[in-house]
PDB file of C-alpha atoms in Angstrom:
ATOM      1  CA  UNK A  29     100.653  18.721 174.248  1.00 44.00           C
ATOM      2  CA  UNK A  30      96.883  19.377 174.493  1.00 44.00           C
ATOM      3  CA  UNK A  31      95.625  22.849 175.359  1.00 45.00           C
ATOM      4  CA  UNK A  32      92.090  23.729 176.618  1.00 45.00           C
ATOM      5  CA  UNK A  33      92.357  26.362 173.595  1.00 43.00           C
ATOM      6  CA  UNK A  34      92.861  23.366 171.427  1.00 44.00           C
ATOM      7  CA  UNK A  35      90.572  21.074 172.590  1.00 44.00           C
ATOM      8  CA  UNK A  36      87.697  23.999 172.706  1.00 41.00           C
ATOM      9  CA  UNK A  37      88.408  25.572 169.099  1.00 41.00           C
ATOM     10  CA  UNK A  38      90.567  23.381 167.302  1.00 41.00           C
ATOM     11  CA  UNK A  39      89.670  19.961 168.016  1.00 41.00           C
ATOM     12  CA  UNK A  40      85.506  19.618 168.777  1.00 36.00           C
ATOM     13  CA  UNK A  41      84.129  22.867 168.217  1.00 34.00           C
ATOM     14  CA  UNK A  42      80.470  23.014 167.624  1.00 35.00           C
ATOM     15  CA  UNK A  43      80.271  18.903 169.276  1.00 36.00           C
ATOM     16  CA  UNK A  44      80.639  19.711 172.949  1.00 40.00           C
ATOM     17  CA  UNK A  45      79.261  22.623 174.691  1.00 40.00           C
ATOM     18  CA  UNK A  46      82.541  24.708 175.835  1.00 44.00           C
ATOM     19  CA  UNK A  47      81.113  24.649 179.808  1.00 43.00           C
ATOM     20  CA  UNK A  48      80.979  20.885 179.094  1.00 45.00           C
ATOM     21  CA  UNK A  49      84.031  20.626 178.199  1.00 49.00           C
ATOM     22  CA  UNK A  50      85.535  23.023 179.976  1.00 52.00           C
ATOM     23  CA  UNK A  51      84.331  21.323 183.501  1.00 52.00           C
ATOM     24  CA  UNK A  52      85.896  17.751 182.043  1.00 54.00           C
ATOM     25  CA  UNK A  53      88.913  19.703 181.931  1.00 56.00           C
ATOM     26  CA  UNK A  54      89.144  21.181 184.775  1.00 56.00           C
ATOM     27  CA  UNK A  55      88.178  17.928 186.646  1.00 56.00           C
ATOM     28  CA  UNK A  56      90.844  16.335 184.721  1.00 56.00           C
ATOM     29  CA  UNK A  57      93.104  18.523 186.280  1.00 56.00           C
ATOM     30  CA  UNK A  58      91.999  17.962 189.940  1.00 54.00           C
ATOM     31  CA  UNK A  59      89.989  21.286 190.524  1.00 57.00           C
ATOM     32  CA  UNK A  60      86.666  20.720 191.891  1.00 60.00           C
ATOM     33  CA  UNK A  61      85.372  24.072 191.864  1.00 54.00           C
ATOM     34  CA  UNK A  62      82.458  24.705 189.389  1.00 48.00           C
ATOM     35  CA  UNK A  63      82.099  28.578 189.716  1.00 42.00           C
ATOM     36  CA  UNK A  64      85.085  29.208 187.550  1.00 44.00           C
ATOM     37  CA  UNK A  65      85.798  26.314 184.919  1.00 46.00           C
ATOM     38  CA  UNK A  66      87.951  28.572 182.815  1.00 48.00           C
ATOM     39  CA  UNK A  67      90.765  29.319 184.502  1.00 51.00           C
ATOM     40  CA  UNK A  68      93.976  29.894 183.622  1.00 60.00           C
ATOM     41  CA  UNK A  69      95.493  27.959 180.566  1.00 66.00           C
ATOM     42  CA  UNK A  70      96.394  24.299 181.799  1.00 70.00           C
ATOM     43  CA  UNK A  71      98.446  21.783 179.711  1.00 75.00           C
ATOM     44  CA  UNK A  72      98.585  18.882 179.625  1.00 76.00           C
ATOM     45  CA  UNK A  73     101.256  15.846 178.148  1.00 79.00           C
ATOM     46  CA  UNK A  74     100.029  13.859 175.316  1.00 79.00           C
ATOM     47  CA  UNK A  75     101.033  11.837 172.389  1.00 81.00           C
ATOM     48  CA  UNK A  76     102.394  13.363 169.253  1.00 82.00           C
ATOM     49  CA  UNK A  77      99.480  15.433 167.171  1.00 82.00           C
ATOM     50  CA  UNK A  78      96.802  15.271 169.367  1.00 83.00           C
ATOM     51  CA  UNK A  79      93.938  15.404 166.372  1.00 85.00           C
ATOM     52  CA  UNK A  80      90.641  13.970 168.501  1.00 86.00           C
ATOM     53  CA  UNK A  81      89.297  14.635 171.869  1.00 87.00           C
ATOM     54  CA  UNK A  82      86.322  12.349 173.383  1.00 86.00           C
ATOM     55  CA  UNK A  83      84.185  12.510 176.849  1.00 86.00           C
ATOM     56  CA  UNK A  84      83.045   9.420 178.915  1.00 84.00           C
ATOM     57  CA  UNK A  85      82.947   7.948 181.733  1.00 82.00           C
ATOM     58  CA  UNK A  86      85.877   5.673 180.989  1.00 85.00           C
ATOM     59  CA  UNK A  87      86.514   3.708 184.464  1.00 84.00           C
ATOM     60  CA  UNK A  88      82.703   3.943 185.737  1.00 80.00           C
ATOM     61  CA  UNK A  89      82.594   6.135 188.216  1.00 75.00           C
ATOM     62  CA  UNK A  90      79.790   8.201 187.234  1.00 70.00           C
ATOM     63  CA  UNK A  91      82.136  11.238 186.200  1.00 73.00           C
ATOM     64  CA  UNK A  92      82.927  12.342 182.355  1.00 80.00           C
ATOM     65  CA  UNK A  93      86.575  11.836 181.450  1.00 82.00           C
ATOM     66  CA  UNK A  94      88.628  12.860 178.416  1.00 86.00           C
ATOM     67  CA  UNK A  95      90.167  10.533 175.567  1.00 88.00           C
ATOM     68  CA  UNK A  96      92.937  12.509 173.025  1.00 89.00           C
ATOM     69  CA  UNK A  97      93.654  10.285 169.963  1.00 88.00           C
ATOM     70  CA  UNK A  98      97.305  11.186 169.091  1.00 86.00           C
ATOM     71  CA  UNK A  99      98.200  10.982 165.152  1.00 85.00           C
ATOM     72  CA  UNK A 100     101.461  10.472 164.513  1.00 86.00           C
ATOM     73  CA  UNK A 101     102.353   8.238 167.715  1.00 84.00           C
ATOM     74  CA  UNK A 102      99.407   6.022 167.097  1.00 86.00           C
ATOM     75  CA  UNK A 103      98.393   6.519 170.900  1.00 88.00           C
ATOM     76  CA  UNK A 104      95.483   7.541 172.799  1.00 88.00           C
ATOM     77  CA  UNK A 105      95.632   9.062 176.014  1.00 88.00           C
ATOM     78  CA  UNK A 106      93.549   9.309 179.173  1.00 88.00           C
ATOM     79  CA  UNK A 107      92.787  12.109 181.189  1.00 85.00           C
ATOM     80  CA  UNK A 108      90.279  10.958 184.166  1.00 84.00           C
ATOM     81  CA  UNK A 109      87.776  13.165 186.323  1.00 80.00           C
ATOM     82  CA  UNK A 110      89.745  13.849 189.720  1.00 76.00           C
ATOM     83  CA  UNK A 111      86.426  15.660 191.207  1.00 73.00           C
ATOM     84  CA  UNK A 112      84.682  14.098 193.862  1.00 67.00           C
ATOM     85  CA  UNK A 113      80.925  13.488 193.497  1.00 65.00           C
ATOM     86  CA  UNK A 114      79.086  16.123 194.703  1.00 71.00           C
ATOM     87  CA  UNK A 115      76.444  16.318 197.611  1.00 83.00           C
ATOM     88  CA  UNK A 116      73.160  16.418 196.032  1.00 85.00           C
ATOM     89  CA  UNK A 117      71.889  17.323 199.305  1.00 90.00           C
ATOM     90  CA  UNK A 118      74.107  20.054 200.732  1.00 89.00           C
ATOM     91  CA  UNK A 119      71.870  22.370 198.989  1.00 90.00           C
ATOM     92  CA  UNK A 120      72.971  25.629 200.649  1.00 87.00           C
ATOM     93  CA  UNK A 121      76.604  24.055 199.286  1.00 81.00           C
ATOM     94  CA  UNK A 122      78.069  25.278 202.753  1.00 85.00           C
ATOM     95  CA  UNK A 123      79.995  21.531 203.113  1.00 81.00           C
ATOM     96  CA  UNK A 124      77.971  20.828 206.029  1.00 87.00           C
ATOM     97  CA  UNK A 125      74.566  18.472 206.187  1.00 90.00           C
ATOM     98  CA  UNK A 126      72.366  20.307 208.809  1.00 92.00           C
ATOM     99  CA  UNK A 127      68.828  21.622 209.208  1.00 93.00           C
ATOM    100  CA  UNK A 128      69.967  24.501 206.656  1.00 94.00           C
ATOM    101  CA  UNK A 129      69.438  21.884 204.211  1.00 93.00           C
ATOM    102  CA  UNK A 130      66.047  20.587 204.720  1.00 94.00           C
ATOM    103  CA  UNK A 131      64.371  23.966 205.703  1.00 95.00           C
ATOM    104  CA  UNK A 132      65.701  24.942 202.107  1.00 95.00           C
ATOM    105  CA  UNK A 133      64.499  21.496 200.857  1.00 95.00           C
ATOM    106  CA  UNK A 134      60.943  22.113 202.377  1.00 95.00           C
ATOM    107  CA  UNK A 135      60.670  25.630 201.056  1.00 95.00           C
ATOM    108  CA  UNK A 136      61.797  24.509 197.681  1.00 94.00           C
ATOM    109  CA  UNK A 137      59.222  21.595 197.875  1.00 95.00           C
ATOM    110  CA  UNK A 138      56.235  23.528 199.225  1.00 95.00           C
ATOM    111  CA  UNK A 139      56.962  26.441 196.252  1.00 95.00           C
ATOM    112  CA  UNK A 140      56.973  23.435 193.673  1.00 94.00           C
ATOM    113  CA  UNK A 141      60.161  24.141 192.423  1.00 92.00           C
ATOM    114  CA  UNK A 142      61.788  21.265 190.588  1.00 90.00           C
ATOM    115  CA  UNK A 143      65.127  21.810 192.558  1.00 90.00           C
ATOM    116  CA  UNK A 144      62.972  19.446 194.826  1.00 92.00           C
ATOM    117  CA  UNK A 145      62.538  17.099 192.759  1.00 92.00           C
ATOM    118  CA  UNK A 146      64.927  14.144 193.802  1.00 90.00           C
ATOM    119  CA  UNK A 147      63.680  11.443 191.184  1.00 89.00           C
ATOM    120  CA  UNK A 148      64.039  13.173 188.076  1.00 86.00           C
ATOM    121  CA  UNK A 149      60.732  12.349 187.096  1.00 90.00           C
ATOM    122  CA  UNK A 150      59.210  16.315 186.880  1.00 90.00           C
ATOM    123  CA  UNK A 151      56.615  15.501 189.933  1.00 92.00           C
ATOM    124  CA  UNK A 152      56.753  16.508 193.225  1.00 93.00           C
ATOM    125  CA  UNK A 153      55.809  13.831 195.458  1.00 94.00           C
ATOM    126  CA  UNK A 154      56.087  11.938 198.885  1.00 93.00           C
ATOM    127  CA  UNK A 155      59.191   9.776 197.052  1.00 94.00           C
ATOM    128  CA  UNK A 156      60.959  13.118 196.415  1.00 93.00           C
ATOM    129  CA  UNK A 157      60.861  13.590 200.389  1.00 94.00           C
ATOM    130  CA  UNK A 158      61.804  10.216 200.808  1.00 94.00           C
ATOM    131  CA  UNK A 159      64.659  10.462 198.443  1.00 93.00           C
ATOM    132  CA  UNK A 160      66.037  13.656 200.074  1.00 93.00           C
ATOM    133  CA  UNK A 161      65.884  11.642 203.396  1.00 93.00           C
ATOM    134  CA  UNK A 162      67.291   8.802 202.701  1.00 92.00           C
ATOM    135  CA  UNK A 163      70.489  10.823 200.946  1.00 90.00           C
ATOM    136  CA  UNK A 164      70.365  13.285 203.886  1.00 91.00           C
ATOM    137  CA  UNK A 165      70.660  10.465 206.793  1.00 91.00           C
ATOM    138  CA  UNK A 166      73.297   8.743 204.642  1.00 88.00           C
ATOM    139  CA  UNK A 167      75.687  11.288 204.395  1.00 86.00           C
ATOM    140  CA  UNK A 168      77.473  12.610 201.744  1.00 77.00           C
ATOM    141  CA  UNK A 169      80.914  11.544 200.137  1.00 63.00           C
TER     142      UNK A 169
END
């Protein structure tokens, strides 16, 4: 059995920031939410001696999931990211794509805060309004 407490302290302390880890966790558990990612204590069934935990994206879907190495049974098992993506674009994060969103978008833009900045490249720029658009009028998952 693997513990949160074990994977934090025991297994990879000072490798993976606890927040890190702690969100992988909790997404490997099926809860989404990001304002609390240490809840209460969740288990969770693995081989015998867990002794190694790693974080990927094992099946591709953009998400980081979690890898335990198990010792004595000469297993490793597979914990996967249950969270959905998020909506980049919801930016008030009230679930809903409306005008909310791009009068917050426009504000953020015209203050030059990097929130705005939808390319990841530091500049704010027409393609950064593009970008938001072209997310906005497709929708979100």
């Amino acid at each position: 059995m693997l513990t949160l407490y074990d994977a934090v302290f025991n297994r990879v302390r000072g490798v993976v920031p606890a927040a890190v880890l702690g969100a992988v966790v909790a997404g490997a558990a099926g809860q989404c939410e990001t304002a609390n990612l240490f809840g209460p204590r969740q288990d969770f069934a693995t081989g015998s001696q867990p002794m190694s935990v790693a974080i990927g994206d094992l099946d591709g879907d953009g998400r980081p999931d979690l890898a335990i190495v198990n010792w004595t049974s000469t297993t490793v098992d597979v914990l996967l990211n249950q969270c959905g993506a998020p909506c980049i674009v919801d930016l008030n994060n009230d679930n809903a794509l409306n005008f909310l969103d791009v009068q917050l978008f426009l504000n953020l833009y015209a203050t030059g805060h990097l929130a705005a900045d939808f390319t990841g490249d530091g500049v704010l720029d027409f393609f950064d309004v593009q970008v938001f658009l072209g997310l906005f009028a497709a929708g979100c998952p």
